[in-house]
């Protein structure tokens, strides 16, 4: 599972109150939700009139697609013209699958080969002799 997170720091010019700023932030968040399948929230700057830090998150099974979506979100926010994009950052995280769920890239043939390899290690001695024993049946002391 691929998790993508992005942050965008915005400067809201002309805002004279928290109420005005909240209106702009709400508008940006709603437009992003309507256009993209991402989660969005104001995650910083709540106490200032002109600054906001927005966080975006999405999940998928392809890191390239997840990153592309978040890059498009950042470009979209900047293109709205409601606020100036000061900085942005995108991070991609790969999380392991839950136990017992096969990866999409795995197929049954690979699993069978893995099992055969494990069995072959245990059954290398097909003639029945134990490799750890000397030919006369005594434990091999390897020269000790």
C-alpha positions as a Markdown table, in Angstrom:
| # | Residue | x | y | z |
|---|---|---|---|---|
| 1 | Unk | 0.0 | 0.0 | 0.0 |
| 2 | Unk | 1.3 | 3.4 | -1.0 |
| 3 | Unk | 0.4 | 6.4 | 1.2 |
| 4 | Unk | 1.0 | 9.9 | -0.1 |
| 5 | Unk | 0.9 | 13.1 | 2.0 |
| 6 | Unk | 1.4 | 16.7 | 0.9 |
| 7 | Unk | 1.5 | 20.0 | 2.6 |
| 8 | Unk | 0.9 | 23.4 | 1.1 |
| 9 | Unk | 1.7 | 26.6 | 3.0 |
| 10 | Unk | -0.5 | 29.4 | 1.8 |
| 11 | Unk | -0.5 | 33.2 | 2.1 |
| 12 | Unk | -4.0 | 34.6 | 2.0 |
| 13 | Unk | -3.6 | 38.2 | 0.9 |
| 14 | Unk | -6.2 | 40.8 | 1.9 |
| 15 | Unk | -7.6 | 38.7 | 4.7 |
| 16 | Unk | -8.5 | 41.0 | 7.6 |
| 17 | Unk | -10.0 | 38.5 | 10.0 |
| 18 | Unk | -10.0 | 34.8 | 10.9 |
| 19 | Unk | -13.5 | 34.6 | 9.5 |
| 20 | Unk | -12.3 | 35.8 | 6.0 |
| 21 | Unk | -9.4 | 33.4 | 6.1 |
| 22 | Unk | -11.6 | 30.5 | 7.1 |
| 23 | Unk | -13.9 | 31.3 | 4.1 |
| 24 | Unk | -10.9 | 31.1 | 1.7 |
| 25 | Unk | -9.6 | 27.9 | 3.3 |
| 26 | Unk | -13.0 | 26.3 | 3.2 |
| 27 | Unk | -13.4 | 27.2 | -0.4 |
| 28 | Unk | -10.0 | 25.7 | -1.4 |
| 29 | Unk | -10.6 | 22.5 | 0.6 |
| 30 | Unk | -14.1 | 22.0 | -0.9 |
| 31 | Unk | -12.8 | 22.6 | -4.5 |
| 32 | Unk | -10.0 | 20.1 | -3.9 |
| 33 | Unk | -12.4 | 17.5 | -2.5 |
| 34 | Unk | -14.8 | 18.0 | -5.5 |
| 35 | Unk | -12.0 | 17.6 | -8.0 |
| 36 | Unk | -9.7 | 14.9 | -6.5 |
| 37 | Unk | -10.1 | 11.8 | -4.4 |
| 38 | Unk | -8.0 | 13.0 | -1.5 |
| 39 | Unk | -8.4 | 13.9 | 2.1 |
| 40 | Unk | -7.7 | 17.6 | 3.0 |
| 41 | Unk | -7.6 | 19.6 | 6.2 |
| 42 | Unk | -6.1 | 22.8 | 7.6 |
| 43 | Unk | -3.3 | 21.5 | 9.7 |
| 44 | Unk | -1.5 | 24.7 | 10.7 |
| 45 | Unk | -1.7 | 28.4 | 10.9 |
| 46 | Unk | -5.2 | 28.4 | 12.5 |
| 47 | Unk | -4.4 | 31.3 | 14.7 |
| 48 | Unk | -3.2 | 33.7 | 12.0 |
| 49 | Unk | -5.2 | 35.8 | 9.6 |
| 50 | Unk | -3.1 | 35.4 | 6.5 |
| 51 | Unk | -1.3 | 32.0 | 6.7 |
| 52 | Unk | -2.7 | 28.5 | 6.4 |
| 53 | Unk | -1.0 | 25.1 | 6.2 |
| 54 | Unk | -3.2 | 22.6 | 4.3 |
| 55 | Unk | -2.5 | 18.9 | 4.4 |
| 56 | Unk | -3.6 | 16.4 | 1.7 |
| 57 | Unk | -3.5 | 12.6 | 1.8 |
| 58 | Unk | -4.3 | 9.8 | -0.6 |
| 59 | Unk | -3.6 | 6.0 | -0.9 |
| 60 | Unk | -3.1 | 3.7 | -3.8 |
| 61 | Unk | -1.1 | 0.8 | -5.1 |
| 62 | Unk | 1.2 | 2.7 | -7.4 |
| 63 | Unk | 3.7 | 5.3 | -6.1 |
| 64 | Unk | 3.9 | 7.1 | -9.4 |
| 65 | Unk | 0.1 | 7.6 | -9.5 |
| 66 | Unk | -0.1 | 8.7 | -5.9 |
| 67 | Unk | 2.6 | 11.3 | -6.4 |
| 68 | Unk | 1.1 | 12.5 | -9.6 |
| 69 | Unk | -2.3 | 13.1 | -7.9 |
| 70 | Unk | -0.7 | 15.1 | -5.1 |
| 71 | Unk | 1.3 | 17.1 | -7.5 |
| 72 | Unk | -1.9 | 17.9 | -9.4 |
| 73 | Unk | -3.6 | 18.9 | -6.2 |
| 74 | Unk | -0.8 | 21.4 | -5.4 |
| 75 | Unk | -0.9 | 22.8 | -8.9 |
| 76 | Unk | -4.7 | 23.1 | -8.7 |
| 77 | Unk | -4.5 | 25.0 | -5.4 |
| 78 | Unk | -1.9 | 27.3 | -6.8 |
| 79 | Unk | -3.9 | 27.8 | -10.0 |
| 80 | Unk | -7.1 | 28.8 | -8.1 |
| 81 | Unk | -5.6 | 32.2 | -7.3 |
| 82 | Unk | -7.4 | 32.4 | -4.0 |
| 83 | Unk | -4.1 | 32.3 | -2.1 |
| 84 | Unk | -0.4 | 32.4 | -2.8 |
| 85 | Unk | 1.5 | 29.1 | -2.6 |
| 86 | Unk | 4.5 | 29.8 | -0.3 |
| 87 | Unk | 5.9 | 26.3 | 0.0 |
| 88 | Unk | 4.8 | 22.8 | -0.7 |
| 89 | Unk | 6.1 | 19.3 | 0.0 |
| 90 | Unk | 5.1 | 15.8 | -1.1 |
| 91 | Unk | 6.1 | 12.6 | 0.7 |
| 92 | Unk | 5.4 | 9.0 | -0.4 |
| 93 | Unk | 5.4 | 6.1 | 2.1 |
| 94 | Unk | 5.2 | 2.4 | 1.2 |
| 95 | Unk | 3.5 | 0.3 | 3.9 |
| 96 | Unk | 3.5 | -3.5 | 3.9 |
| 97 | Unk | 0.4 | -5.5 | 3.1 |
| 98 | Unk | -1.6 | -7.0 | 6.0 |
| 99 | Unk | -0.5 | -10.5 | 7.0 |
| 100 | Unk | -2.0 | -13.2 | 4.7 |
| 101 | Unk | -2.8 | -10.9 | 1.8 |
| 102 | Unk | -0.8 | -11.7 | -1.4 |
| 103 | Unk | 0.8 | -8.9 | -3.3 |
| 104 | Unk | -0.6 | -8.2 | -6.7 |
| 105 | Unk | 2.8 | -8.8 | -8.2 |
| 106 | Unk | 2.9 | -12.3 | -6.7 |
| 107 | Unk | 1.4 | -15.2 | -8.6 |
| 108 | Unk | 0.8 | -18.8 | -7.6 |
| 109 | Unk | 3.8 | -20.1 | -9.5 |
| 110 | Unk | 6.2 | -18.0 | -7.5 |
| 111 | Unk | 4.7 | -19.2 | -4.3 |
| 112 | Unk | 5.1 | -22.8 | -5.4 |
| 113 | Unk | 8.7 | -22.3 | -6.4 |
| 114 | Unk | 9.5 | -20.8 | -3.0 |
| 115 | Unk | 8.0 | -23.8 | -1.3 |
| 116 | Unk | 9.9 | -26.2 | -3.6 |
| 117 | Unk | 13.2 | -24.4 | -2.8 |
| 118 | Unk | 12.6 | -24.7 | 1.0 |
| 119 | Unk | 11.8 | -28.4 | 0.6 |
| 120 | Unk | 14.9 | -29.0 | -1.6 |
| 121 | Unk | 17.1 | -27.6 | 1.1 |
| 122 | Unk | 15.8 | -30.1 | 3.6 |
| 123 | Unk | 15.9 | -33.0 | 1.1 |
| 124 | Unk | 19.2 | -32.5 | -0.7 |
| 125 | Unk | 20.4 | -35.9 | 0.4 |
| 126 | Unk | 18.3 | -38.2 | -1.8 |
| 127 | Unk | 20.3 | -41.4 | -0.9 |
| 128 | Unk | 19.2 | -41.3 | 2.7 |
| 129 | Unk | 22.6 | -40.6 | 4.2 |
| 130 | Unk | 22.8 | -37.8 | 6.7 |
| 131 | Unk | 25.5 | -35.3 | 5.5 |
| 132 | Unk | 26.5 | -34.6 | 9.1 |
| 133 | Unk | 27.5 | -38.1 | 9.7 |
| 134 | Unk | 30.8 | -39.7 | 8.7 |
| 135 | Unk | 30.5 | -42.8 | 6.3 |
| 136 | Unk | 30.9 | -45.2 | 9.3 |
| 137 | Unk | 27.9 | -43.7 | 11.0 |
| 138 | Unk | 29.7 | -41.8 | 13.7 |
| 139 | Unk | 29.3 | -38.0 | 13.9 |
| 140 | Unk | 31.9 | -36.2 | 11.8 |
| 141 | Unk | 34.2 | -34.3 | 14.2 |
| 142 | Unk | 35.6 | -32.2 | 11.3 |
| 143 | Unk | 39.2 | -32.9 | 12.4 |
| 144 | Unk | 38.7 | -32.2 | 16.1 |
